[in-house]
N, CA, C and O atoms as a printed pandas DataFrame, in Angstrom:
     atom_number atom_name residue_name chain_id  residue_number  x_coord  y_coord  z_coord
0              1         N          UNK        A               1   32.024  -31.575  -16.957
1              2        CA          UNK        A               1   31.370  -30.325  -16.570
2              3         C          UNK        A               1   30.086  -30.144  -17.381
3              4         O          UNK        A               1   30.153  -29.799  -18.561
4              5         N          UNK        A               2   28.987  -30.357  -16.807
5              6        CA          UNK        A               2   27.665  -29.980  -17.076
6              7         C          UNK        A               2   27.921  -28.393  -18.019
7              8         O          UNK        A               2   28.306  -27.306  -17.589
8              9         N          UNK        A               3   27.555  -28.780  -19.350
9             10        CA          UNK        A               3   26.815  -27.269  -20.349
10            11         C          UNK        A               3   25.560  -26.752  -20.100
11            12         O          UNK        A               3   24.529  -27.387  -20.320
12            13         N          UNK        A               4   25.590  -25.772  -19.709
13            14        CA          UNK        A               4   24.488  -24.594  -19.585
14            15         C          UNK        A               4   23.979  -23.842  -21.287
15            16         O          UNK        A               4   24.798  -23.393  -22.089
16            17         N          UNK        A               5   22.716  -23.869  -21.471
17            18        CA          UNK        A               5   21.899  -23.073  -22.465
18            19         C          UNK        A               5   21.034  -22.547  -22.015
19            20         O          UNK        A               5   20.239  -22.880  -21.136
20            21         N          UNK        A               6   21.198  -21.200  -22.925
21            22        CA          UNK        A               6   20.123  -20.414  -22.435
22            23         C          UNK        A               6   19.892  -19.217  -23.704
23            24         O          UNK        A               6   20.870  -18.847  -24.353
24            25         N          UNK        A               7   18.695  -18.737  -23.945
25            26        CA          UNK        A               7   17.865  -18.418  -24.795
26            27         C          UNK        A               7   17.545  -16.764  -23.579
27            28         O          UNK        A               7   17.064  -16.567  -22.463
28            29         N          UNK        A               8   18.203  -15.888  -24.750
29            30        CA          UNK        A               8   17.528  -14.456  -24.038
30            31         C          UNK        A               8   17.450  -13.179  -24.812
31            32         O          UNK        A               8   17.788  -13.104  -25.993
32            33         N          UNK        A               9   16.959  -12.104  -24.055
33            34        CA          UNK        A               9   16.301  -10.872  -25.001
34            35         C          UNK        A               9   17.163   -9.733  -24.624
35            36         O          UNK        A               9   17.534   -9.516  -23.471
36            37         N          UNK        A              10   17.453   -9.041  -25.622
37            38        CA          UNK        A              10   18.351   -8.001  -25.271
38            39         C          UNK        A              10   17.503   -7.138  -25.639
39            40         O          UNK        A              10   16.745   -7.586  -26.500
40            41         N          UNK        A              11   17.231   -5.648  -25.230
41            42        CA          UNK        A              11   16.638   -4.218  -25.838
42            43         C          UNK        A              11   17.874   -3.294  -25.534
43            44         O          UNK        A              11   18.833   -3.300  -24.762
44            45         N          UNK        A              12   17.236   -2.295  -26.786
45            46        CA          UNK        A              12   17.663   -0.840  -26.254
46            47         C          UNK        A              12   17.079   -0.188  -25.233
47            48         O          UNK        A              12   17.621    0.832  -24.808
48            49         N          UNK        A              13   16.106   -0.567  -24.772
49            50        CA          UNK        A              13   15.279    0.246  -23.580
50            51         C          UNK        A              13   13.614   -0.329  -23.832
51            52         O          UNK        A              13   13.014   -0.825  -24.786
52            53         N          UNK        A              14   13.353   -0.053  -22.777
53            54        CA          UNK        A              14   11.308   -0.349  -22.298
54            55         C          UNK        A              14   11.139    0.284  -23.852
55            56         O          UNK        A              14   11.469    1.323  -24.424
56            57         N          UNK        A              15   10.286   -1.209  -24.264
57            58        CA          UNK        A              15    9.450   -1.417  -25.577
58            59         C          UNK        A              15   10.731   -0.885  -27.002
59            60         O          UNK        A              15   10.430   -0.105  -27.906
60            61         N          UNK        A              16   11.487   -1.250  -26.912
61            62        CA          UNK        A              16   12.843   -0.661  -28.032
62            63         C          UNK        A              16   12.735   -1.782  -28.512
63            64         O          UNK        A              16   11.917   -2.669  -28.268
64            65         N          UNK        A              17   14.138   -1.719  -29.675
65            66        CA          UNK        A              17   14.202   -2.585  -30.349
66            67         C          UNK        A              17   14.717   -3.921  -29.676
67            68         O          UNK        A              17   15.061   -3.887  -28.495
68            69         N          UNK        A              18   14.774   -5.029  -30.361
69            70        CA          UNK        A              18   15.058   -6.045  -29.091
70            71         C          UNK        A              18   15.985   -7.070  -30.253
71            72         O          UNK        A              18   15.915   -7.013  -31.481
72            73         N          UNK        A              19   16.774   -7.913  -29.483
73            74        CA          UNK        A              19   17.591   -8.865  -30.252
74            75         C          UNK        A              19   17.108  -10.208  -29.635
75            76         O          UNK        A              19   16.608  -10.009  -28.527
76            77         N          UNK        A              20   17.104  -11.632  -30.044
77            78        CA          UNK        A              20   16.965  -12.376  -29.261
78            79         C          UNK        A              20   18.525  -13.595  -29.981
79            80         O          UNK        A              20   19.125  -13.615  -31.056
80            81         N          UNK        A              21   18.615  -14.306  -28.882
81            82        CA          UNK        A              21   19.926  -14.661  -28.786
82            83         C          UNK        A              21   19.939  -15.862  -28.148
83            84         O          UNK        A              21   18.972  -16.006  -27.400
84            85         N          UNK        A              22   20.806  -16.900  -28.190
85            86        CA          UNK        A              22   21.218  -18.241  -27.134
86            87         C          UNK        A              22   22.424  -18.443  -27.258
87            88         O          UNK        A              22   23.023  -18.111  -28.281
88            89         N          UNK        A              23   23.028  -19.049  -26.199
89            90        CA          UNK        A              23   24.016  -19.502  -25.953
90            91         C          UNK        A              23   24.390  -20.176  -24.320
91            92         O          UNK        A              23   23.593  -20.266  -23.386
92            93         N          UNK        A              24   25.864  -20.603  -24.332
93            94        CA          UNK        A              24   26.053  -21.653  -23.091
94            95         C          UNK        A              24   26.679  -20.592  -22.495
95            96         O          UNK        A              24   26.494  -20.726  -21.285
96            97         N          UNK        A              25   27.328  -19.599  -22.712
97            98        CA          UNK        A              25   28.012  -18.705  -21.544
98            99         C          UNK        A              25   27.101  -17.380  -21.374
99           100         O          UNK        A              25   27.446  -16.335  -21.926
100          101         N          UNK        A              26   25.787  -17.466  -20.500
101          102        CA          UNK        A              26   25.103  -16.441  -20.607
102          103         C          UNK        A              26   25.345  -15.019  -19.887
103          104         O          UNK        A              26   24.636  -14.047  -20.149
104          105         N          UNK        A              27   26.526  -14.972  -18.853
105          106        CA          UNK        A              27   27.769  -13.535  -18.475
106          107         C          UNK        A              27   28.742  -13.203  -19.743
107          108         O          UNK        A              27   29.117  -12.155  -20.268
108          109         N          UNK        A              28   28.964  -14.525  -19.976
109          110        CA          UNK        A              28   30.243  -13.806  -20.981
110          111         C          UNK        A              28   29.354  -13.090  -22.536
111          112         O          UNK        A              28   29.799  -12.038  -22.993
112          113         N          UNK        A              29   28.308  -13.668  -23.121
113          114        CA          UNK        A              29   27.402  -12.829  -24.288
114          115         C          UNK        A              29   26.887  -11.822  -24.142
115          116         O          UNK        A              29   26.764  -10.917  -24.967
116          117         N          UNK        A              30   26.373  -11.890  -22.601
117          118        CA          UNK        A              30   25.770  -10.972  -22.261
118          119         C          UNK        A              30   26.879   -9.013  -22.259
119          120         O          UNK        A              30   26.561   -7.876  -22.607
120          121         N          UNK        A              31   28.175   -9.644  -21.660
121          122        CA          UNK        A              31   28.940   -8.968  -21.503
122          123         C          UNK        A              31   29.754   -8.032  -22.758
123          124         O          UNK        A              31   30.116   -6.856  -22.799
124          125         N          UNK        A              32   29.852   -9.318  -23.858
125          126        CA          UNK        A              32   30.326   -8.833  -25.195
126          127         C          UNK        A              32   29.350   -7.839  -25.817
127          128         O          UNK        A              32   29.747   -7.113  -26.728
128          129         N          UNK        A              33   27.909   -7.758  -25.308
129          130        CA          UNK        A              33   26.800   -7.358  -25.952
130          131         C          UNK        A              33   26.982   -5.700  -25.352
131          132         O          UNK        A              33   27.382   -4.867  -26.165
132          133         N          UNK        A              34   26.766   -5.384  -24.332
133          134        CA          UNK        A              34   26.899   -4.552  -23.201
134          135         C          UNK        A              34   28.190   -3.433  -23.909
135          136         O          UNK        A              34   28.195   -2.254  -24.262
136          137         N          UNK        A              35   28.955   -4.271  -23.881
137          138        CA          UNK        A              35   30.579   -3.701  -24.371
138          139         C          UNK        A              35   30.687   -3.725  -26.050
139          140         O          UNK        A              35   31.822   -3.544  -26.492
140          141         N          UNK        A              36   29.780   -3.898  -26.866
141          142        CA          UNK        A              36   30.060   -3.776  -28.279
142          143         C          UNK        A              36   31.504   -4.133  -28.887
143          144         O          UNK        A              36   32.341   -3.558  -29.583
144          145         N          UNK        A              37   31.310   -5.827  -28.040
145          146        CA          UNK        A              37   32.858   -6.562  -28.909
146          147         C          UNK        A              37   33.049   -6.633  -29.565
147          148         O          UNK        A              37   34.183   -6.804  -30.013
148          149         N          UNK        A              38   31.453   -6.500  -30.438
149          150        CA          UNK        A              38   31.558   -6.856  -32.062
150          151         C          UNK        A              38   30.880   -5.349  -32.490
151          152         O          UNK        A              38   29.688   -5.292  -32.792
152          153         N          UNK        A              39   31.500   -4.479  -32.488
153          154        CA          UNK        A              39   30.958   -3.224  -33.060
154          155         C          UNK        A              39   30.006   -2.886  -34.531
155          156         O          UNK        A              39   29.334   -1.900  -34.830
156          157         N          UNK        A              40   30.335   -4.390  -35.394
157          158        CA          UNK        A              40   29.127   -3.837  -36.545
158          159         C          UNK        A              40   28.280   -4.634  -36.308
159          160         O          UNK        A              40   27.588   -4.561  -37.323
160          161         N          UNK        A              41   27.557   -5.800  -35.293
161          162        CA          UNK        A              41   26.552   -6.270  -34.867
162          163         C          UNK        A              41   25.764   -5.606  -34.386
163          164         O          UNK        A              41   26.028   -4.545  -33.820
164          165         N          UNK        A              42   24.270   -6.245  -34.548
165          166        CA          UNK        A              42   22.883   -6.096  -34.729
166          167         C          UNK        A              42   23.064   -4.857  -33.079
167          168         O          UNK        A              42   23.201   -3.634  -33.071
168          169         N          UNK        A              43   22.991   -5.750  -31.999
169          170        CA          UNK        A              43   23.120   -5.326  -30.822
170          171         C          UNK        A              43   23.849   -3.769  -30.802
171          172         O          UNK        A              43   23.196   -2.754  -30.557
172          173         N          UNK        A              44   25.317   -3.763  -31.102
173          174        CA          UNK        A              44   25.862   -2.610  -31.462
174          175         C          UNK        A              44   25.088   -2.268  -32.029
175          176         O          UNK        A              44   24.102   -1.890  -31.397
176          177         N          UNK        A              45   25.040   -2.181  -33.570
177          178        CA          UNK        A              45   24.233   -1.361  -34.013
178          179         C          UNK        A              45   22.944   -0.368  -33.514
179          180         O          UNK        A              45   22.551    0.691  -34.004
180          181         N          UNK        A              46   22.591   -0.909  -32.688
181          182        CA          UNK        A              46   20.596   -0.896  -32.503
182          183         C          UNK        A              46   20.915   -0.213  -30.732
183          184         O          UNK        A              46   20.064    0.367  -30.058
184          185         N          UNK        A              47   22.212   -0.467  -30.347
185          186        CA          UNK        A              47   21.993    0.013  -28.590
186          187         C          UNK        A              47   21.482   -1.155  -28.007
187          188         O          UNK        A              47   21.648   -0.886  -26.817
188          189         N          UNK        A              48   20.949   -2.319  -28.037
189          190        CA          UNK        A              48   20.464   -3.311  -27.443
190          191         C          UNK        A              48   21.088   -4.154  -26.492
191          192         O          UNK        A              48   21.125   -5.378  -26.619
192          193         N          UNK        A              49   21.762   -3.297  -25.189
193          194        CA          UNK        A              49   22.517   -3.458  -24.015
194          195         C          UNK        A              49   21.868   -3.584  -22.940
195          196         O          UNK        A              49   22.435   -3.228  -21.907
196          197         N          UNK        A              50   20.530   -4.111  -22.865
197          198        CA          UNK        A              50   19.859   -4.440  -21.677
198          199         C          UNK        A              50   19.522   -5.995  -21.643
199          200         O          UNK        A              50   18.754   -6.487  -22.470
200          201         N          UNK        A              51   20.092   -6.688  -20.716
201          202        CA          UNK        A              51   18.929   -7.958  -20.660
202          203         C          UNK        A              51   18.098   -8.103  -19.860
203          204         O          UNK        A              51   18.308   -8.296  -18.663
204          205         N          UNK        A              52   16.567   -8.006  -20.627
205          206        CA          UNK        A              52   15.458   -7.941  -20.156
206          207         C          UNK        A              52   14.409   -9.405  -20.038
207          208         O          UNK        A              52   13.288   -9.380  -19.532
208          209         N          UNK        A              53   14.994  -10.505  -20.561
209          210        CA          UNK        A              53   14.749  -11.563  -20.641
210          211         C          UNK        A              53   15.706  -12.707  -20.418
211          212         O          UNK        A              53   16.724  -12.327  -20.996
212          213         N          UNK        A              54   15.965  -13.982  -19.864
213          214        CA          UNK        A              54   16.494  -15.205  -19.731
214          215         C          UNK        A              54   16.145  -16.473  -19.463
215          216         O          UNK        A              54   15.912  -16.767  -18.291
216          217         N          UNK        A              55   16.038  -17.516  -20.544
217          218        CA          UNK        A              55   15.712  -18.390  -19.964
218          219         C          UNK        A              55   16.675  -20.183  -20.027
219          220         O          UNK        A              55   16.818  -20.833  -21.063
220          221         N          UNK        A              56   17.014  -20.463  -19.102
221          222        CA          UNK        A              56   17.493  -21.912  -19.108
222          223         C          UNK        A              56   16.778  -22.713  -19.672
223          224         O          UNK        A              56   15.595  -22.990  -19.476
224          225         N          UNK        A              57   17.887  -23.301  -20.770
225          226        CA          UNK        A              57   17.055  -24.252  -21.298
226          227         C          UNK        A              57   17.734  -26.016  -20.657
227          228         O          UNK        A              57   18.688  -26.185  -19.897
228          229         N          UNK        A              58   16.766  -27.183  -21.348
229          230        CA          UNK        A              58   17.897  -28.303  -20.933
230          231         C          UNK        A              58   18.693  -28.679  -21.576
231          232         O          UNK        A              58   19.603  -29.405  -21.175
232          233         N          UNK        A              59   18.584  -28.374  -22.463
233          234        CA          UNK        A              59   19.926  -28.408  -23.422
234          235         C          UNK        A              59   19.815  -27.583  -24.530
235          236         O          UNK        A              59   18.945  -26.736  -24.734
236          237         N          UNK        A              60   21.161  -28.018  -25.537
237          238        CA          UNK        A              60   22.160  -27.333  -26.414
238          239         C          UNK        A              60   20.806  -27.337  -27.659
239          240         O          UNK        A              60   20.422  -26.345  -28.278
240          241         N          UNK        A              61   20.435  -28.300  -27.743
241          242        CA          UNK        A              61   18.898  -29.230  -29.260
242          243         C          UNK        A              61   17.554  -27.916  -28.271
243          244         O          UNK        A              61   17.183  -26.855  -28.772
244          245         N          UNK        A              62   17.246  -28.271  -27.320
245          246        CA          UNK        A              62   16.429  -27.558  -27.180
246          247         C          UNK        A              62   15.810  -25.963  -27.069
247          248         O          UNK        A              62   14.744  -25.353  -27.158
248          249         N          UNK        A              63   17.468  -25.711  -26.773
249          250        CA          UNK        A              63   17.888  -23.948  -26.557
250          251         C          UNK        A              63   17.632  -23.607  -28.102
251          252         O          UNK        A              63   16.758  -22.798  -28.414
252          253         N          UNK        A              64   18.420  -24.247  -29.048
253          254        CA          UNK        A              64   17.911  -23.858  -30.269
254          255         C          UNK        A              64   16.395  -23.596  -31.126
255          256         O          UNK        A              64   15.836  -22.653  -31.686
256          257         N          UNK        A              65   16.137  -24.969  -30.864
257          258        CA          UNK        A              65   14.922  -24.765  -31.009
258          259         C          UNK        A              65   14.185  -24.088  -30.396
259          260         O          UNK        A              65   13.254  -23.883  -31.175
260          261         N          UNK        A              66   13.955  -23.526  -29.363
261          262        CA          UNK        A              66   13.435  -22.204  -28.659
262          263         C          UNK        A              66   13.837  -20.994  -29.021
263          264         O          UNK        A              66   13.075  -20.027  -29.002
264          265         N          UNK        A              67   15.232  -20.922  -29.433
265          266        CA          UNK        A              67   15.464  -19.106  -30.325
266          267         C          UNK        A              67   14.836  -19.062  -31.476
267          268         O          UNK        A              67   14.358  -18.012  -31.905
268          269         N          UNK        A              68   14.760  -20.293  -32.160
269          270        CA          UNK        A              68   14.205  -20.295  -33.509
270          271         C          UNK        A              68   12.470  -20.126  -33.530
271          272         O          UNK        A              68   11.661  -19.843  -34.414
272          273         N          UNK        A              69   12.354  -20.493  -31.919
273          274        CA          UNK        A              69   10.726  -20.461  -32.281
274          275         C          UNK        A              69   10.150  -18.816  -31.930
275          276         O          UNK        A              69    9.156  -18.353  -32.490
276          277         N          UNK        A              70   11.165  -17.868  -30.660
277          278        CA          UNK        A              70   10.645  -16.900  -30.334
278          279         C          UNK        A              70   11.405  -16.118  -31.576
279          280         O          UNK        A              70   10.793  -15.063  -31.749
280          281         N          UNK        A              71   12.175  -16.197  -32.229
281          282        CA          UNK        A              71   12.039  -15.355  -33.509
282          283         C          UNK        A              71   11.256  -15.212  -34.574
283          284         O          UNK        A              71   11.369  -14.426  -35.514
284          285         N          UNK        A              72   10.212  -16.270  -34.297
285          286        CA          UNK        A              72    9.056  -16.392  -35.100
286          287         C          UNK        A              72    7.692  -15.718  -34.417
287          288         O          UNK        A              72    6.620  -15.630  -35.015
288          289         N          UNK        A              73    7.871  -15.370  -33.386
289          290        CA          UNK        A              73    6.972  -14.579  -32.961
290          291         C          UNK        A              73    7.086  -13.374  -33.261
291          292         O          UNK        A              73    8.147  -12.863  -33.617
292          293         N          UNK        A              74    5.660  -12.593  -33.118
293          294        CA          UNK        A              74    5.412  -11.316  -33.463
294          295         C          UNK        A              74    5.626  -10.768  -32.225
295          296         O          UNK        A              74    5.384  -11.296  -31.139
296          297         N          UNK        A              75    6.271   -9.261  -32.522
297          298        CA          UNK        A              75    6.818   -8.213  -30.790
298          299         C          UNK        A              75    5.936   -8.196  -30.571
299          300         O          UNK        A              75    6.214   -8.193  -29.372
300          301         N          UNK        A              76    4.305   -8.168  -30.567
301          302        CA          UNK        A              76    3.881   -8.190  -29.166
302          303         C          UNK        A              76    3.798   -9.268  -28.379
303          304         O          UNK        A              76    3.614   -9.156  -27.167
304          305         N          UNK        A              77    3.927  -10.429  -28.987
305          306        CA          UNK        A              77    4.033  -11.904  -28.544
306          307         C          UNK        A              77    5.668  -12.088  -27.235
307          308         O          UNK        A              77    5.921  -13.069  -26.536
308          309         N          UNK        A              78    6.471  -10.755  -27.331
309          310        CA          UNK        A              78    7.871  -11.300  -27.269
310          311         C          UNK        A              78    7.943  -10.368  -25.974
311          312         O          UNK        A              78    8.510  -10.450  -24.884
312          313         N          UNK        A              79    6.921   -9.240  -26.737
313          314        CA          UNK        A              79    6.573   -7.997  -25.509
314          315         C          UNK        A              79    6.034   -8.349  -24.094
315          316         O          UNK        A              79    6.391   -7.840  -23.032
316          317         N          UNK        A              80    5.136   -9.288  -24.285
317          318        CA          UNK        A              80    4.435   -9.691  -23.266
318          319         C          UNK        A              80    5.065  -10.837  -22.653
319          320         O          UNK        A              80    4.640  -11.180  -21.550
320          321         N          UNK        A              81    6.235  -11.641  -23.315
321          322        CA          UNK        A              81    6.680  -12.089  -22.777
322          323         C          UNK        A              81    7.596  -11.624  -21.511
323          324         O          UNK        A              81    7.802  -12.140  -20.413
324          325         N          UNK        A              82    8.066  -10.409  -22.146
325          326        CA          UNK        A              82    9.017  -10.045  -21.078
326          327         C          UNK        A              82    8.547   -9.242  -20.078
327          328         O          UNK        A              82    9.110   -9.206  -18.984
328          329         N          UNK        A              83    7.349   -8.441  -20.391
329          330        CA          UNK        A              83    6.405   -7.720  -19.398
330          331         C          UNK        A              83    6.036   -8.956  -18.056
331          332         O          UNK        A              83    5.887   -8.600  -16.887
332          333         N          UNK        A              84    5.925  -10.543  -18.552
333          334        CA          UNK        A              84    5.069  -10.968  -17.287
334          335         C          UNK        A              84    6.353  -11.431  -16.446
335          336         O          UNK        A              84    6.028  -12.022  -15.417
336          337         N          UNK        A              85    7.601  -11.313  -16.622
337          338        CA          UNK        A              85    8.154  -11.303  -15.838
338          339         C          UNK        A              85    9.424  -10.371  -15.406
339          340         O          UNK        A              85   10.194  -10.535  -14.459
340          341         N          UNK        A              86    9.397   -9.136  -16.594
341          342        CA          UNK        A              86   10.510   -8.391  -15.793
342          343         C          UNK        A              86    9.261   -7.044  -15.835
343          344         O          UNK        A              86    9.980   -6.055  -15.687
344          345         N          UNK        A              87    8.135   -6.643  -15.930
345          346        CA          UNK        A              87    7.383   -5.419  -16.189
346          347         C          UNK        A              87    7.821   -3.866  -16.318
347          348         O          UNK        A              87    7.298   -2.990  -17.007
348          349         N          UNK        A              88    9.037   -3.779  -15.372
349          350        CA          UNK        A              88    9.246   -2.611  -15.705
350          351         C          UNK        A              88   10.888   -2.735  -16.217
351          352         O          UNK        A              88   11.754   -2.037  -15.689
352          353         N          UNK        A              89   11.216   -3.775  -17.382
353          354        CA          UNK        A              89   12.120   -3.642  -18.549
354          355         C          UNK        A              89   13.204   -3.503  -17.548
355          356         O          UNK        A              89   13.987   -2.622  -17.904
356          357         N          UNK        A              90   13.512   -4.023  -16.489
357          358        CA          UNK        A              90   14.878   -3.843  -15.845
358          359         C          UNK        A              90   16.412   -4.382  -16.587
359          360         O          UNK        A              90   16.481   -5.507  -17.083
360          361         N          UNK        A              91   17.107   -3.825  -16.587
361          362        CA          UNK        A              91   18.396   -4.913  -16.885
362          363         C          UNK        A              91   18.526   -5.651  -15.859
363          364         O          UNK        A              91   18.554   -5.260  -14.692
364          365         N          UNK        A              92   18.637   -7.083  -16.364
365          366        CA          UNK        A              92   18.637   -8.176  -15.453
366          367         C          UNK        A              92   19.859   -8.401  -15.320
367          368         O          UNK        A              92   19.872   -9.157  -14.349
368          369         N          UNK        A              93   20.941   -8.252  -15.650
369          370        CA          UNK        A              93   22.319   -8.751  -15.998
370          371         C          UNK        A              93   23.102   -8.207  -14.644
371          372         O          UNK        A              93   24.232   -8.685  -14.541
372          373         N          UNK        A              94   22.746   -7.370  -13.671
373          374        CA          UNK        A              94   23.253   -7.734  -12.200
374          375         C          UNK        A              94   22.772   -8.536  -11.493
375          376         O          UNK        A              94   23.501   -8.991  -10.613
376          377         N          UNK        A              95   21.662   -8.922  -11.570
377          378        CA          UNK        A              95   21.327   -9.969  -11.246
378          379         C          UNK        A              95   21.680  -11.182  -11.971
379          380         O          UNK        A              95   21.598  -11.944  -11.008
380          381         N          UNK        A              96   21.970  -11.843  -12.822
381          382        CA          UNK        A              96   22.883  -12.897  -13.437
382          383         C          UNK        A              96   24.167  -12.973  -12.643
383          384         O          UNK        A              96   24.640  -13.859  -11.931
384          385         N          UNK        A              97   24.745  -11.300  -13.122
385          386        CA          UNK        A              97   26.545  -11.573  -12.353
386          387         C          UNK        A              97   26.192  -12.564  -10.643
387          388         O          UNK        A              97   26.788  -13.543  -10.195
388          389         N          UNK        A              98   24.979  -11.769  -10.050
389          390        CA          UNK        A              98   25.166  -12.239   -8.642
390          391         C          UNK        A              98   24.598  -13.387   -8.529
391          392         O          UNK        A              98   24.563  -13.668   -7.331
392          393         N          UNK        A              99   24.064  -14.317   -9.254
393          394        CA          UNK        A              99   23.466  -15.516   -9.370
394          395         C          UNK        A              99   24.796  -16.371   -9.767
395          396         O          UNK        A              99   24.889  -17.554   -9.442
396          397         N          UNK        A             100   25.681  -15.783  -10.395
397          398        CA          UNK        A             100   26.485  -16.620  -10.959
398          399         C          UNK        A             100   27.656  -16.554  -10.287
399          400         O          UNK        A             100   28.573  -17.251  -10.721
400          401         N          UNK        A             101   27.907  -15.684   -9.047
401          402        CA          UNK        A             101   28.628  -15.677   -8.347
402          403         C          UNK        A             101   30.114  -14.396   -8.467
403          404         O          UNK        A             101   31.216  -14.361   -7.918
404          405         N          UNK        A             102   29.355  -13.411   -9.548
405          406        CA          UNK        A             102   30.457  -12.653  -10.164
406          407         C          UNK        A             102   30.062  -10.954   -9.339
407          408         O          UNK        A             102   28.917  -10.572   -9.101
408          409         N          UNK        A             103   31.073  -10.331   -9.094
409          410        CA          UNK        A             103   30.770   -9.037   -8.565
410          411         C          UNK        A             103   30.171   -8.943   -9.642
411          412         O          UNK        A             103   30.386   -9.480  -10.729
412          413         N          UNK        A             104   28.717   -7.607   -9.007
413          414        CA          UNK        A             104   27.658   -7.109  -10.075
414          415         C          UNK        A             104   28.211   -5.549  -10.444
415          416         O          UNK        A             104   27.440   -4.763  -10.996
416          417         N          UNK        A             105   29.181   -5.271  -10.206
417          418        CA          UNK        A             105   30.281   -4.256  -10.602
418          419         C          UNK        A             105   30.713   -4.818  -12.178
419          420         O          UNK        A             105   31.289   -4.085  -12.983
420          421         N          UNK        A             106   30.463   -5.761  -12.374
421          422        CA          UNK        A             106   31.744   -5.993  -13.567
422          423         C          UNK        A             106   31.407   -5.277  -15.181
423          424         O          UNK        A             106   32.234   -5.381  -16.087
């Protein structure tokens, strides 16, 4: 079974604080994030239950190295990232469930 990576941005809301994150199960992180599985994490902490950013990487070596590099960017560098393709800060994460084949209820 082919592994999936992927590198993405969580906020509290348009221009908030933001988390950035990777991993291979991008419903199930996304979901723990949303639901504060881990209640004294960053995300918990901060409200940062939107995903406003996602990106596939080709692998497990490269996904890393891509969180490590957009955490080295400055927010407006991270801002504009997510402006040129979600602009008005949508949560993307019904759209994931339905890409991935999951009711967007969940």
């Amino acid at each position: 079974m082919e592994k999936h990576a992927y590198v993405y941005i969580m906020a509290s809301d348009k221009m908030g604080t933001l988390y950035i994150g990777s991993t291979s199960d991008l419903v199930g992180r996304v979901f723990e994030h949303k639901n504060k599985v881990y209640p004294k994490s960053f995300t918990a902490k901060y409200n940062c239950n939107k995903l406003v950013y996602y990106e596939q990487c080709e692998n497990t070596k490269i996904m890393v190295q891509r969180e490590r590099e957009l955490k080295k960017w400055n927010r407006n560098w991270k801002i504009r990232l997510i402006i040129k393709d979600n602009p008005e800060w949508q949560d993307l994460y019904p759209n994931v469930l339905e890409a991935f084949g999951y009711d967007s209820n969940m």
